Short mmCIF file of C-alpha atoms in Angstrom, two decimals:
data_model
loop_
_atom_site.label_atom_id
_atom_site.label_comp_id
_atom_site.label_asym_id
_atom_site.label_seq_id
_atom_site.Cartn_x
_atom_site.Cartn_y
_atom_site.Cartn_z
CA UNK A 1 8.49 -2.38 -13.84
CA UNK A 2 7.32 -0.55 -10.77
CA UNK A 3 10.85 1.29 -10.85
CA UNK A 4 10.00 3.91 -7.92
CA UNK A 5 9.03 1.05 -5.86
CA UNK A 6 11.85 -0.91 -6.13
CA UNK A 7 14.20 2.08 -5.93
CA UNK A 8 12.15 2.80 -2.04
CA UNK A 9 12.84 -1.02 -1.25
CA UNK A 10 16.36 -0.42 -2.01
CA UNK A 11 16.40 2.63 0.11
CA UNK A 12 15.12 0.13 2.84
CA UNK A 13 17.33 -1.90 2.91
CA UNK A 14 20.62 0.44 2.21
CA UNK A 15 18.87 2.42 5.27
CA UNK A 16 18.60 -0.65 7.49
CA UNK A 17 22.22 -1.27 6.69
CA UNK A 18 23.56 1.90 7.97
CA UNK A 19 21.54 1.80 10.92
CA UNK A 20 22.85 -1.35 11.69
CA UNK A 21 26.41 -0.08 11.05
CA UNK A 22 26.13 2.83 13.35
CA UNK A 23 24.42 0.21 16.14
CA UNK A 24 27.36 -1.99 15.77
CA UNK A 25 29.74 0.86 16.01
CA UNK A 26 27.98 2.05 18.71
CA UNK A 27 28.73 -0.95 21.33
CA UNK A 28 32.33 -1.27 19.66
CA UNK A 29 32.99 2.53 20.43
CA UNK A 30 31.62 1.89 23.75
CA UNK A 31 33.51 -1.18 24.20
CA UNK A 32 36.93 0.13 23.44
CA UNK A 33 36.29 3.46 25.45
CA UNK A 34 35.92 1.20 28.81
CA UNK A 35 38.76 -0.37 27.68
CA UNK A 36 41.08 2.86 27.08
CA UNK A 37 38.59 4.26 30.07
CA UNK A 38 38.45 7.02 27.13
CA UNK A 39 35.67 9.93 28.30
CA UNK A 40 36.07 11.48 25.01
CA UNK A 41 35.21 8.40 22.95
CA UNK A 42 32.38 7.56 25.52
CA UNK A 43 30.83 11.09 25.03
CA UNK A 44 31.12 10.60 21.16
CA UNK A 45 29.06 7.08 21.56
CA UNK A 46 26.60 9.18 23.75
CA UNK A 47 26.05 11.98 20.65
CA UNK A 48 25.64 8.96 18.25
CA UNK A 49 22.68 7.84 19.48
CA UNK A 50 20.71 10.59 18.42
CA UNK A 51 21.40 9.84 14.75
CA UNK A 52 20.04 6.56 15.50
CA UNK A 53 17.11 7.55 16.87
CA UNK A 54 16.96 10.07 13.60
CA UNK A 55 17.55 7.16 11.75
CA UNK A 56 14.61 5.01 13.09
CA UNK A 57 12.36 7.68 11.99
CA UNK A 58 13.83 8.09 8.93
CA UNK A 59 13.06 4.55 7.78
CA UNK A 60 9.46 4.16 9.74
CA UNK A 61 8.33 6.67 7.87
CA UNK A 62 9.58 5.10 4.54
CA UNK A 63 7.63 1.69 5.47
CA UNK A 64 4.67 3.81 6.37
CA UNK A 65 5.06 5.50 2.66
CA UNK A 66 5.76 2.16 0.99
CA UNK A 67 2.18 0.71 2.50
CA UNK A 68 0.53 3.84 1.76
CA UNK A 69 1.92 4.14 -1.77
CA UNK A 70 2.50 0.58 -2.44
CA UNK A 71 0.16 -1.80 -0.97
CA UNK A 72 3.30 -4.40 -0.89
CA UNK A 73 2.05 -8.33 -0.57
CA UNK A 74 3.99 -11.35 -0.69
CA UNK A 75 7.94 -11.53 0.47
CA UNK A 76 7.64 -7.35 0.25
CA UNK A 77 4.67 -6.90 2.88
CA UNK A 78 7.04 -9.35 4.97
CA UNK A 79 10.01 -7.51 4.36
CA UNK A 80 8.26 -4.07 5.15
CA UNK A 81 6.88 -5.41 7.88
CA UNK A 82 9.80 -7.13 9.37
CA UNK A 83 12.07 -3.97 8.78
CA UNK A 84 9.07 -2.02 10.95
CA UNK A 85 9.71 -4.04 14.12
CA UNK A 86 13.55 -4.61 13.42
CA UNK A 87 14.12 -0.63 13.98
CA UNK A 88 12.54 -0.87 17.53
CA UNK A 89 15.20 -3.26 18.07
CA UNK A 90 18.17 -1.23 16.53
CA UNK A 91 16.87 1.95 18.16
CA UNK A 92 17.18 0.44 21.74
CA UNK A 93 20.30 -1.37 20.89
CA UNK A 94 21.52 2.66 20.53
CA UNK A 95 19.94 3.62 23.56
CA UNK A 96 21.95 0.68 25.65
CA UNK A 97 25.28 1.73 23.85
CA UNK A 98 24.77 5.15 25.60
CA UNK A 99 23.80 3.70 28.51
CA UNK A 100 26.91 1.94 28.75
CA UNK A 101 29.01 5.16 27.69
CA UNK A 102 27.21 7.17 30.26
CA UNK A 103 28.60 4.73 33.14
CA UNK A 104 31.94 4.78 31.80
CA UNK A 105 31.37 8.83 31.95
CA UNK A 106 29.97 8.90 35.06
CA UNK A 107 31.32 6.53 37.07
CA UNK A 108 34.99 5.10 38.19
CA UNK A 109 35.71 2.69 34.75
CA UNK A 110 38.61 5.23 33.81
CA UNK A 111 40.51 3.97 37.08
CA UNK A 112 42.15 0.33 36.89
CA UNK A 113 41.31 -3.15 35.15
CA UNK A 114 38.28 -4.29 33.41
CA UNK A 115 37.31 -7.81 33.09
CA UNK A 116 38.36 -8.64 29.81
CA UNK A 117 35.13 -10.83 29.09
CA UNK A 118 33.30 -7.54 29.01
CA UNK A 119 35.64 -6.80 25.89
CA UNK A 120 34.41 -10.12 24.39
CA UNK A 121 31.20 -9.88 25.28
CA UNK A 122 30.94 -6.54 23.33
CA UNK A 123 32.32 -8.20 20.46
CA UNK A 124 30.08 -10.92 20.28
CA UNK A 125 27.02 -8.63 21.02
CA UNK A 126 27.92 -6.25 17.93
CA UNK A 127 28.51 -9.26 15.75
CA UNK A 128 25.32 -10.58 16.34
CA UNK A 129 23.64 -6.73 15.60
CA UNK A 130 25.63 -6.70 12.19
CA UNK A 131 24.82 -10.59 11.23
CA UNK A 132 21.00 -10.06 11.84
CA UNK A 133 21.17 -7.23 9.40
CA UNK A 134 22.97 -8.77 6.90
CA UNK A 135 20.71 -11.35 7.24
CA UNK A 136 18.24 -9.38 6.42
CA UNK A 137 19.35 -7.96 3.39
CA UNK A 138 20.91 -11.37 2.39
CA UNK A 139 17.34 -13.05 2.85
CA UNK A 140 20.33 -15.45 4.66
CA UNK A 141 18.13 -17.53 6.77
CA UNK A 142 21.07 -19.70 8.17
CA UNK A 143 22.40 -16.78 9.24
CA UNK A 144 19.73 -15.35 11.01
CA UNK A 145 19.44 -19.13 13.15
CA UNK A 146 22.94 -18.20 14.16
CA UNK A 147 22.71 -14.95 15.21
CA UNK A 148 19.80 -16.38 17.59
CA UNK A 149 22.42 -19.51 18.90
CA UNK A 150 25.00 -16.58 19.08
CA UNK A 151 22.57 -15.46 21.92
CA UNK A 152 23.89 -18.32 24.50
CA UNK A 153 27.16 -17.22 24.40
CA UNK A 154 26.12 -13.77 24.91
CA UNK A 155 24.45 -15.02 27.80
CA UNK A 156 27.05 -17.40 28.85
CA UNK A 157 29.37 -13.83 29.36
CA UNK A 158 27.24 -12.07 31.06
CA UNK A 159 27.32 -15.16 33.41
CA UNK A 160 30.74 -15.75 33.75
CA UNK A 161 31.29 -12.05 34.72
CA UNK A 162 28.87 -12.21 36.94
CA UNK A 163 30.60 -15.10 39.06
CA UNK A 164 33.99 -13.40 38.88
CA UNK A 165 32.76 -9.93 40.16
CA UNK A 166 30.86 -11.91 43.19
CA UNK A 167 33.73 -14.14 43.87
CA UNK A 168 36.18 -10.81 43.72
CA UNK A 169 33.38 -9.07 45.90
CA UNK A 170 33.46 -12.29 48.65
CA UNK A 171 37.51 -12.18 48.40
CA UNK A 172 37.42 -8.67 49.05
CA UNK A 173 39.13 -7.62 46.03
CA UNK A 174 38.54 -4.78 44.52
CA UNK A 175 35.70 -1.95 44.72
CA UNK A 176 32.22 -2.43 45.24
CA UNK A 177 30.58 0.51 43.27
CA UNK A 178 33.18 -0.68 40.36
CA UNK A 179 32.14 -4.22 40.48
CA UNK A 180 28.44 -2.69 39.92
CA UNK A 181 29.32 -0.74 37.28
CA UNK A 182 30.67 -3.74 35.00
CA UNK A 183 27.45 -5.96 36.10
CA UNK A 184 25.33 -2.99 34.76
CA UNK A 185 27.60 -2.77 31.52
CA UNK A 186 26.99 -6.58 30.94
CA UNK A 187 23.71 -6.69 31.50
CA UNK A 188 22.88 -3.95 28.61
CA UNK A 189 25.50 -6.17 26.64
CA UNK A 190 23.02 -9.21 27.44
CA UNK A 191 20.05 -6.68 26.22
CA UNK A 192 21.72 -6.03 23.35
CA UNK A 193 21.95 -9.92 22.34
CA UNK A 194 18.52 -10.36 23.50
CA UNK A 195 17.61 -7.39 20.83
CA UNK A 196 19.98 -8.52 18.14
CA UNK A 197 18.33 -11.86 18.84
CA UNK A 198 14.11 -10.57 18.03
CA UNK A 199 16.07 -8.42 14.91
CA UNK A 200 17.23 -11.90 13.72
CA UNK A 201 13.01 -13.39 14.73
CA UNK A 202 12.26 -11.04 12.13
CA UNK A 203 14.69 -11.80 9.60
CA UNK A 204 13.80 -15.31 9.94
CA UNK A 205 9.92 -13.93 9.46
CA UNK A 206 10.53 -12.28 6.25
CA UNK A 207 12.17 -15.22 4.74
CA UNK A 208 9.58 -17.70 5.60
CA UNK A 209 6.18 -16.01 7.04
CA UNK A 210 7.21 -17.86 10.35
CA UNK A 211 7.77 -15.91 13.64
CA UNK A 212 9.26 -17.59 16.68
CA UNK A 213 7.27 -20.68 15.03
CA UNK A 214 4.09 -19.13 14.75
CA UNK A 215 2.16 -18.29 11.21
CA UNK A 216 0.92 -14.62 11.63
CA UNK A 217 -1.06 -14.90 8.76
CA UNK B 1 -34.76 -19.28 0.66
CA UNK B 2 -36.00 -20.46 3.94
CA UNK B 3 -34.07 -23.65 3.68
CA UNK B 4 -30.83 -21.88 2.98
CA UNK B 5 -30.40 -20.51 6.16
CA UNK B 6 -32.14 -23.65 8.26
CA UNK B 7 -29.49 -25.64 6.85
CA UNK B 8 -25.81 -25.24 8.17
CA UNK B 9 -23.61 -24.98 4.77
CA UNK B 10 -20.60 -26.64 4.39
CA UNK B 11 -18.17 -28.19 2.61
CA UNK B 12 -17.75 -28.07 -1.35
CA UNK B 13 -20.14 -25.93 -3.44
CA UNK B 14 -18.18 -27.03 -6.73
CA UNK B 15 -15.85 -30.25 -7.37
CA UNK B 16 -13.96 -29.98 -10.90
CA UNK B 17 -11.57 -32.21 -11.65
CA UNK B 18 -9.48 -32.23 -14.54
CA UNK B 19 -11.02 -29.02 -16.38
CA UNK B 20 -9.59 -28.91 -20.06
CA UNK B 21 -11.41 -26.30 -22.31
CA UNK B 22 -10.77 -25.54 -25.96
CA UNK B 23 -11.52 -22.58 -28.41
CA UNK B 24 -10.89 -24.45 -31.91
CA UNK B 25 -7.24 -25.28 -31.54
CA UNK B 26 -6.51 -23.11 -28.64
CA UNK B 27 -6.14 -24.74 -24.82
CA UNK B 28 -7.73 -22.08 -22.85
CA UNK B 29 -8.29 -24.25 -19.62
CA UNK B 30 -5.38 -26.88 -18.90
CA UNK B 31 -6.28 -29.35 -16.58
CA UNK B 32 -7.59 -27.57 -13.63
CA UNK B 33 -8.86 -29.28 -10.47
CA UNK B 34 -10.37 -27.51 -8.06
CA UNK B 35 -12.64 -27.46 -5.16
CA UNK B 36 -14.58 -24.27 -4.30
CA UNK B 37 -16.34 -24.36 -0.95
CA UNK B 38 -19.67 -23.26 -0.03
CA UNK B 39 -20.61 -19.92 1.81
CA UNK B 40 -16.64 -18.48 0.68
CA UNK B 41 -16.05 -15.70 -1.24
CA UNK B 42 -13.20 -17.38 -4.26
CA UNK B 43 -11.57 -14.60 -5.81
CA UNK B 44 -9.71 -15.47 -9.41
CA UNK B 45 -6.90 -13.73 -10.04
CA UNK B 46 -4.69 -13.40 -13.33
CA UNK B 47 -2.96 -11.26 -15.85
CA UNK B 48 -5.57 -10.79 -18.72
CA UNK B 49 -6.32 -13.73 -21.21
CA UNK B 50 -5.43 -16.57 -18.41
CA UNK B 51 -8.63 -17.99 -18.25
CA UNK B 52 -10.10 -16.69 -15.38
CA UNK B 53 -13.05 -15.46 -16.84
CA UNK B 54 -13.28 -18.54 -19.33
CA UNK B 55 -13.42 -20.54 -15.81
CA UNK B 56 -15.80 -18.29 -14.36
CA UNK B 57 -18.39 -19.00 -17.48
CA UNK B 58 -17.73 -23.12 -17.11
CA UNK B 59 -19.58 -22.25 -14.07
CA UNK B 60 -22.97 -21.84 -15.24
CA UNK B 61 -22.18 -22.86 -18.89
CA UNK B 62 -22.15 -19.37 -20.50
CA UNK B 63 -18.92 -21.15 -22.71
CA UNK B 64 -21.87 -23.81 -24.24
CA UNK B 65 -22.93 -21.22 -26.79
CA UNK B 66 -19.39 -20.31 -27.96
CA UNK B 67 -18.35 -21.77 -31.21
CA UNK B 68 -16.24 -24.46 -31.95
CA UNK B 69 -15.64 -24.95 -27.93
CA UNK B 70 -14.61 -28.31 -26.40
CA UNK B 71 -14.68 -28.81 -23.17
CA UNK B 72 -13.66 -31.92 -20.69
CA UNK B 73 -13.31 -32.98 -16.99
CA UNK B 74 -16.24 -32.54 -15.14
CA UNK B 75 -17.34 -30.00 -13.20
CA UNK B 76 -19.47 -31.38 -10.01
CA UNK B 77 -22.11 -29.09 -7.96
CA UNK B 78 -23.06 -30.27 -4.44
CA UNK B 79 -22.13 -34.14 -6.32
CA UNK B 80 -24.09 -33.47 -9.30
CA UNK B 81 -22.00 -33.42 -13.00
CA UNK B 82 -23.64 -30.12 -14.48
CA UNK B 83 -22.58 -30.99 -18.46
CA UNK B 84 -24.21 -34.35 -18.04
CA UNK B 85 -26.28 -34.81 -14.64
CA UNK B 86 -27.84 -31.04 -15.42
CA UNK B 87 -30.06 -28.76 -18.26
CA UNK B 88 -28.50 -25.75 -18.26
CA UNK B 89 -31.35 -23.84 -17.39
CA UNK B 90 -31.62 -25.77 -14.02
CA UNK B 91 -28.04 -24.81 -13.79
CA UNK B 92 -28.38 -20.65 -13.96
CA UNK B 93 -31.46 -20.64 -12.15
CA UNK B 94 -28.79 -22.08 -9.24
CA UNK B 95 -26.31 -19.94 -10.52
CA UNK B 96 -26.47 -16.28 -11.03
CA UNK B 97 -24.11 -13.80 -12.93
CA UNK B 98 -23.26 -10.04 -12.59
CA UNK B 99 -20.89 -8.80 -15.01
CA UNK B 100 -18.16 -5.87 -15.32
CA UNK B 101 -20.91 -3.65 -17.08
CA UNK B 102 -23.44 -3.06 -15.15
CA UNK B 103 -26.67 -4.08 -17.34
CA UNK B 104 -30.38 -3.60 -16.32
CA UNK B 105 -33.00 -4.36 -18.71
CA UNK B 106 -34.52 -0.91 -20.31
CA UNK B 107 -37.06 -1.77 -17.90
CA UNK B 108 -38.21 -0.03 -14.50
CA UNK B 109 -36.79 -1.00 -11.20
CA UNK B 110 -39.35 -3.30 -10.11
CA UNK B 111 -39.49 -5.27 -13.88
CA UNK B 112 -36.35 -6.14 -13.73
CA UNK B 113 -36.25 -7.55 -10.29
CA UNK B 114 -39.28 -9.83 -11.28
CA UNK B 115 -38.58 -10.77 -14.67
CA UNK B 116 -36.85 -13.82 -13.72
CA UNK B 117 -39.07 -14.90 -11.57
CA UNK B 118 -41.81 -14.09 -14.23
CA UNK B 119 -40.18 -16.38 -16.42
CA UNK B 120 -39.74 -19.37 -13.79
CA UNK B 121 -44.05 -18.81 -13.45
CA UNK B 122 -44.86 -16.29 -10.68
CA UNK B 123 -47.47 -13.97 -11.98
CA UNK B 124 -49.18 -13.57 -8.36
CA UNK B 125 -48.66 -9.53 -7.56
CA UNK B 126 -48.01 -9.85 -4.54
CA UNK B 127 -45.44 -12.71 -4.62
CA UNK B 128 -44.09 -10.82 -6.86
CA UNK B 129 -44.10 -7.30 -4.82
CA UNK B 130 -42.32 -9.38 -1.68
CA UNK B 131 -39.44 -11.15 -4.08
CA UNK B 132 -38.91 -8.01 -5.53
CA UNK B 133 -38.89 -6.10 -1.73
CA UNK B 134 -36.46 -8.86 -0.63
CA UNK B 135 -34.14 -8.61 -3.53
CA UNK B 136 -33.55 -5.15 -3.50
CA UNK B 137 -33.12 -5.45 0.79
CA UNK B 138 -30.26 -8.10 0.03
CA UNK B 139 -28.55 -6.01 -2.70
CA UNK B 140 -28.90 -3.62 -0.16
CA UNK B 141 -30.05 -1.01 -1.90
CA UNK B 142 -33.94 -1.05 -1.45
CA UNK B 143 -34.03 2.25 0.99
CA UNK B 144 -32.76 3.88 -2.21
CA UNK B 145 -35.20 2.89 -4.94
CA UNK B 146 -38.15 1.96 -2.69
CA UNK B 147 -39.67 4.76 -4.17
CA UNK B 148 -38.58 4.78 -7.27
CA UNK B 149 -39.86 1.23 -8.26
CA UNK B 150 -41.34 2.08 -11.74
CA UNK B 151 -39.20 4.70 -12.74
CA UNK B 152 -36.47 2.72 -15.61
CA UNK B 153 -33.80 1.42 -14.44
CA UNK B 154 -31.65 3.32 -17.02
CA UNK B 155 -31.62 6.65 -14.76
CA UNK B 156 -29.48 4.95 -12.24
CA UNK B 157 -26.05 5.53 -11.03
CA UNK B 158 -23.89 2.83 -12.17
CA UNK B 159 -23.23 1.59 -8.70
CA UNK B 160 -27.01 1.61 -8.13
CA UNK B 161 -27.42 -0.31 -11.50
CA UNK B 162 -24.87 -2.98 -10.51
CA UNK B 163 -27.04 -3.43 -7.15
CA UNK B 164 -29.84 -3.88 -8.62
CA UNK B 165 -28.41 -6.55 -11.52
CA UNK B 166 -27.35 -7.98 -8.04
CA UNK B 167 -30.96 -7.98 -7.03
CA UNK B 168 -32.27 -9.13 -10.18
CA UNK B 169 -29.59 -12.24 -9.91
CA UNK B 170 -30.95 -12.33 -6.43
CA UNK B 171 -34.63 -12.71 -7.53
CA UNK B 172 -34.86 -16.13 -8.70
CA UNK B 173 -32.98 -17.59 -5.60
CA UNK B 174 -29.70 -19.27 -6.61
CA UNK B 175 -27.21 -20.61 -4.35
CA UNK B 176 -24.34 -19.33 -6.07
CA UNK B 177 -23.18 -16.08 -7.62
CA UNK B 178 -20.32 -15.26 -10.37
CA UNK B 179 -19.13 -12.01 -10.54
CA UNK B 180 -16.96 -10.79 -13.72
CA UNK B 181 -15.08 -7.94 -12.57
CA UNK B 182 -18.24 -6.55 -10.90
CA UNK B 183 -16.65 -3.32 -9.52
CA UNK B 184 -14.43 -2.23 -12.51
CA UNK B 185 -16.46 0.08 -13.83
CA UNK B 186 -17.74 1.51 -10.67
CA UNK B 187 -16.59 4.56 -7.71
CA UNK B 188 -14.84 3.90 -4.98
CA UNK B 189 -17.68 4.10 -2.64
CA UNK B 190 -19.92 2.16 -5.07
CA UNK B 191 -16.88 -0.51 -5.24
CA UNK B 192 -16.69 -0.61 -1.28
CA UNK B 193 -20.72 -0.54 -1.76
CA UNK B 194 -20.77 -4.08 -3.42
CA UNK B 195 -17.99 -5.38 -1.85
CA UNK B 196 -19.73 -4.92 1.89
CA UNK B 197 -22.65 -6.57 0.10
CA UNK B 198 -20.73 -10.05 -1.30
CA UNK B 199 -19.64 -10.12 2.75
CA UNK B 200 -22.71 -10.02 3.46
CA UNK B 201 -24.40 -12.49 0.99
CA UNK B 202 -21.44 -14.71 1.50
CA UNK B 203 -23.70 -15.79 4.82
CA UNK B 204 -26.52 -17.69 2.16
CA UNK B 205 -24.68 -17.84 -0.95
CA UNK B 206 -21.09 -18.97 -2.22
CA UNK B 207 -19.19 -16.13 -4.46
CA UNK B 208 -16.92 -16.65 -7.18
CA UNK B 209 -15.39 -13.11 -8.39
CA UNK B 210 -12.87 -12.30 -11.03
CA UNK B 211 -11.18 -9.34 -10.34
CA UNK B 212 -7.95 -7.35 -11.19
CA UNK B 213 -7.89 -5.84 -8.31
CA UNK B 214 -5.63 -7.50 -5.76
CA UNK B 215 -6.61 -5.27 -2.76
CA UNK B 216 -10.29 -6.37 -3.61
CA UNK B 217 -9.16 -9.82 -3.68
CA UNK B 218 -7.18 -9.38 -0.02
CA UNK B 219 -10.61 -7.76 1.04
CA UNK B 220 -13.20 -9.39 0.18
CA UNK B 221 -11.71 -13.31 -0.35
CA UNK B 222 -11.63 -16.09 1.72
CA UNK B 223 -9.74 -18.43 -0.91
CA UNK B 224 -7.90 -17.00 -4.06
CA UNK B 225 -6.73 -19.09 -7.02
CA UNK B 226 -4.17 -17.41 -9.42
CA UNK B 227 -5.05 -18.65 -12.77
CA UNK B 228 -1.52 -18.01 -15.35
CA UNK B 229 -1.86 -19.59 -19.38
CA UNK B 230 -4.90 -21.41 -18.44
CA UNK B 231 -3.50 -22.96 -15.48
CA UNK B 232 -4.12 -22.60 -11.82
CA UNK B 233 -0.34 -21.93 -10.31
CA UNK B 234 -1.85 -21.66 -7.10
CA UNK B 235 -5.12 -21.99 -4.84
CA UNK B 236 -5.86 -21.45 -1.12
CA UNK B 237 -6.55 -19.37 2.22
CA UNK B 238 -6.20 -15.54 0.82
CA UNK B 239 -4.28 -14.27 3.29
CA UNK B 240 -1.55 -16.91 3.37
CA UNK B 241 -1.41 -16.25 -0.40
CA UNK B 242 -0.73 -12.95 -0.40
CA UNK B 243 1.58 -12.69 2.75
CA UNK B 244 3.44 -15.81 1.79
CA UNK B 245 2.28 -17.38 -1.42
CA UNK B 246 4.19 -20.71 -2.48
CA UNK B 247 5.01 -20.42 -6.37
CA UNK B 248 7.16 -17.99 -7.33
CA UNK B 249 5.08 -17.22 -10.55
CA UNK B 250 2.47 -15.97 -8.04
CA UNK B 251 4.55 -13.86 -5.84
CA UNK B 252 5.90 -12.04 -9.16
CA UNK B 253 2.39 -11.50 -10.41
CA UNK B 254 0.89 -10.00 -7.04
CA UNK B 255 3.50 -7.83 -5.90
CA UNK B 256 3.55 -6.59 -9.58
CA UNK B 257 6.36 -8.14 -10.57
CA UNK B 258 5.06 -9.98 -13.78
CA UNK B 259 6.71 -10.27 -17.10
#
């Protein structure tokens, strides 16, 4: 029943997937480039982003098809829907990845040590980027609540690094233009959580009709 | 009619409670309660043969002169029991029927506007002239036949011939309206034609509409009961059933899932 329809909605969600994938990689490539203070790599997380902004596209344009063609209603209008505003997400989560790629390009990260929370940070960011989208396809809506606690700790890093660049700043360690550099990089980290975070709003909408406790129907 | 709009309408138009209707040994109707408010549009939804339409005809008691038919529960309008509180033809001078077929009398325009109110006693001219003028303004379809009054209704378009059966309903002043599937025979821009028009006459009168057509139901509906085997899974708000509806029988059947 309704065969090319569910075959699209599949296509949704195995599209969703890999954009999530190449997201995830994206702050993981990025991550472990500042950590090698790898160029190269950085570059290569820099050229990714385009596919994800292909990708975005790609998969507005099959929601805008499936409520053209389909006229979805019910858990499919909310999963259409949900998918819709989940790519804005993803496609800036992309965009901050090359952000923090072209700061490990451009500036001094190649040179010396790197707070390792950054590392961790990165980690937890991209875990919460591929747990919202699993959530998603999943309909896991336990696992979309944690992605959104996951966001504290996120936050709790970018804190933490914070205080240790301003106390190595007051001690007179290190360099100044460095110290800015990591800040930056953990503050896209923290915009990535914050992203992963509305991705997992959404998931949690298309489960039960409920966004950030609001009915928007 | 001047009444209707003095007084604010609210609350329920129709109170049934515990609905069970029988065709010889089948259960057509299984225990429905239900409460349809006044000035709403109700759409009734369902895969064919789940009673919808059997429902729609307890209404006005179209099912009375079916054979071998039992029907219990009672079915209340504005408090009053309309199988035992009610003569049926006080009942379908309050409520008024348009069907999936469009079906004017082999009469001109104006005759069939004023044959109802013919039969309740109006034989002044030009009463008659000004209920049939009104009508046809409400169905909203008087700038087209204005001048075409005596000419028989059979030359019509279908959409103009479902107007007018809309006018004719119109014509003897009831509070409610049943619609069978009134568009399914009809255009697109005839469809979108009558479905403007329930919005509109949702202001003085309450609507009832079976209809196949979910997108119809998501457009013109306030509330929407989904009627499966003679039972109502589920009734409410039409958008909240159709962006997050709370049997899963009902989600199946909408987003085409049924079966």
């Amino acid at each position: 029943m309704r065969d090319q329809y569910e075959k699209q909605l599949k296509q949704l969600k195995e599209e969703l997937v890999r954009m999530g994938e190449l997201c995830e990689k994206a702050i993981g490539e990025a991550a472990k480039a500042l950590d090698e203070g790898n160029l190269k790599r950085a570059k290569e997380v820099m050229e990714a982003d385009g596919e994800i902004d292909r990708m975005e596209k790609d998969i507005e344009s099959l929601c805008l098809k499936l409520l053209l063609q389909q006229q979805p209603v019910a858990g499919d209008l909310r999963q259409i829907s949900a998918a819709l505003k989940m790519i804005t997400d993803m496609e800036r989560i992309g965009d901050q990845a090359a952000d923090i790629a072209e700061i490990i390009q451009s500036g001094k990260m190649t040179e010396g040590k790197v707070l390792a929370e950054i590392g961790k940070m990165a980690r937890s960011a991209a875990g919460m980027v591929n747990q919202s989208v699993s959530a998603y396809v999943k309909g896991d809506r336990e696992l979309a609540k944690r992605v959104i606690a996951e966001d504290d700790i996120v936050d709790r890093f970018f804190d933490q690094i914070k205080d240790e660049l301003i106390s190595s700043i007051a001690a007179g360690r290190g360099d100044g233009s460095r110290a800015i550099d990591q800040i930056m990089i953990a503050k896209y980290l923290e915009r990535i959580g914050d992203h992963a975070t509305n991705i997992a709003e959404w998931v949690e909408y298309s489960i039960t009709g409920i966004h950030q406790s609001e009915e928007l129907l | 009619m001047e009444d209707k709009i003095a007084i604010p309408q609210n609350g329920n138009q129709f109170d049934i409670s515990a609905l069970n209707l029988y065709y010889g040994n089948f259960h057509a109707l299984k225990q429905i309660d239900m409460k349809i408010e006044k000035n709403k549009i109700t759409a009734l939804i369902g895969p064919s043969g789940c009673g919808k339409s059997t429902f729609l005809k307890t209404l006005n008691r179209m099912n009375d002169l079916v054979e071998n038919v039992r029907i219990e529960g009672t079915i209340r309008m504005d408090g009053r029991d309309i199988y035992r509180d009610m003569d049926s033809i006080e009942l379908r001078h309050r409520v008024g029927m348009v069907f999936q077929q469009p079906n004017p009398f082999p009469k001109s325009v104006y005759d069939n506007v004023a044959y109802g109110p013919r039969i309740h006693g109006i034989r002044r001219k030009h009463q008659l002239d000004e209920i049939v003028e009104r009508s046809l303004r409400q169905a909203a379809i008087w700038d087209e036949l204005k001048d075409r009054l005596h000419k028989s209704a059979m030359g019509l378009s279908g959409g103009q011939q479902q107007r007018l059966c809309i006018a004719r309903t119109l014509a003897v002043e009831p509070d409610i309206i049943l619609m069978d599937e009134p568009t399914s025979a009809l255009d697109p821009i005839s469809t979108s034609k009558i479905e403007d028009l329930a919005l509109e006459l949702k202001k003085n009168y309450t609507i009832i509409i079976v209809t196949h057509n979910m997108q119809q139901a998501v457009r013109v509906s306030d509330d929407t009961a989904f009627f499966l085997l003679g039972e109502v899974v589920e009734k409410g708000n039409t958008e909240k059933l159709f962006s997050l509806p709370s049997d899963s029988r009902t989600e199946d059947y909408i987003t085409g899932r049924f079966g």
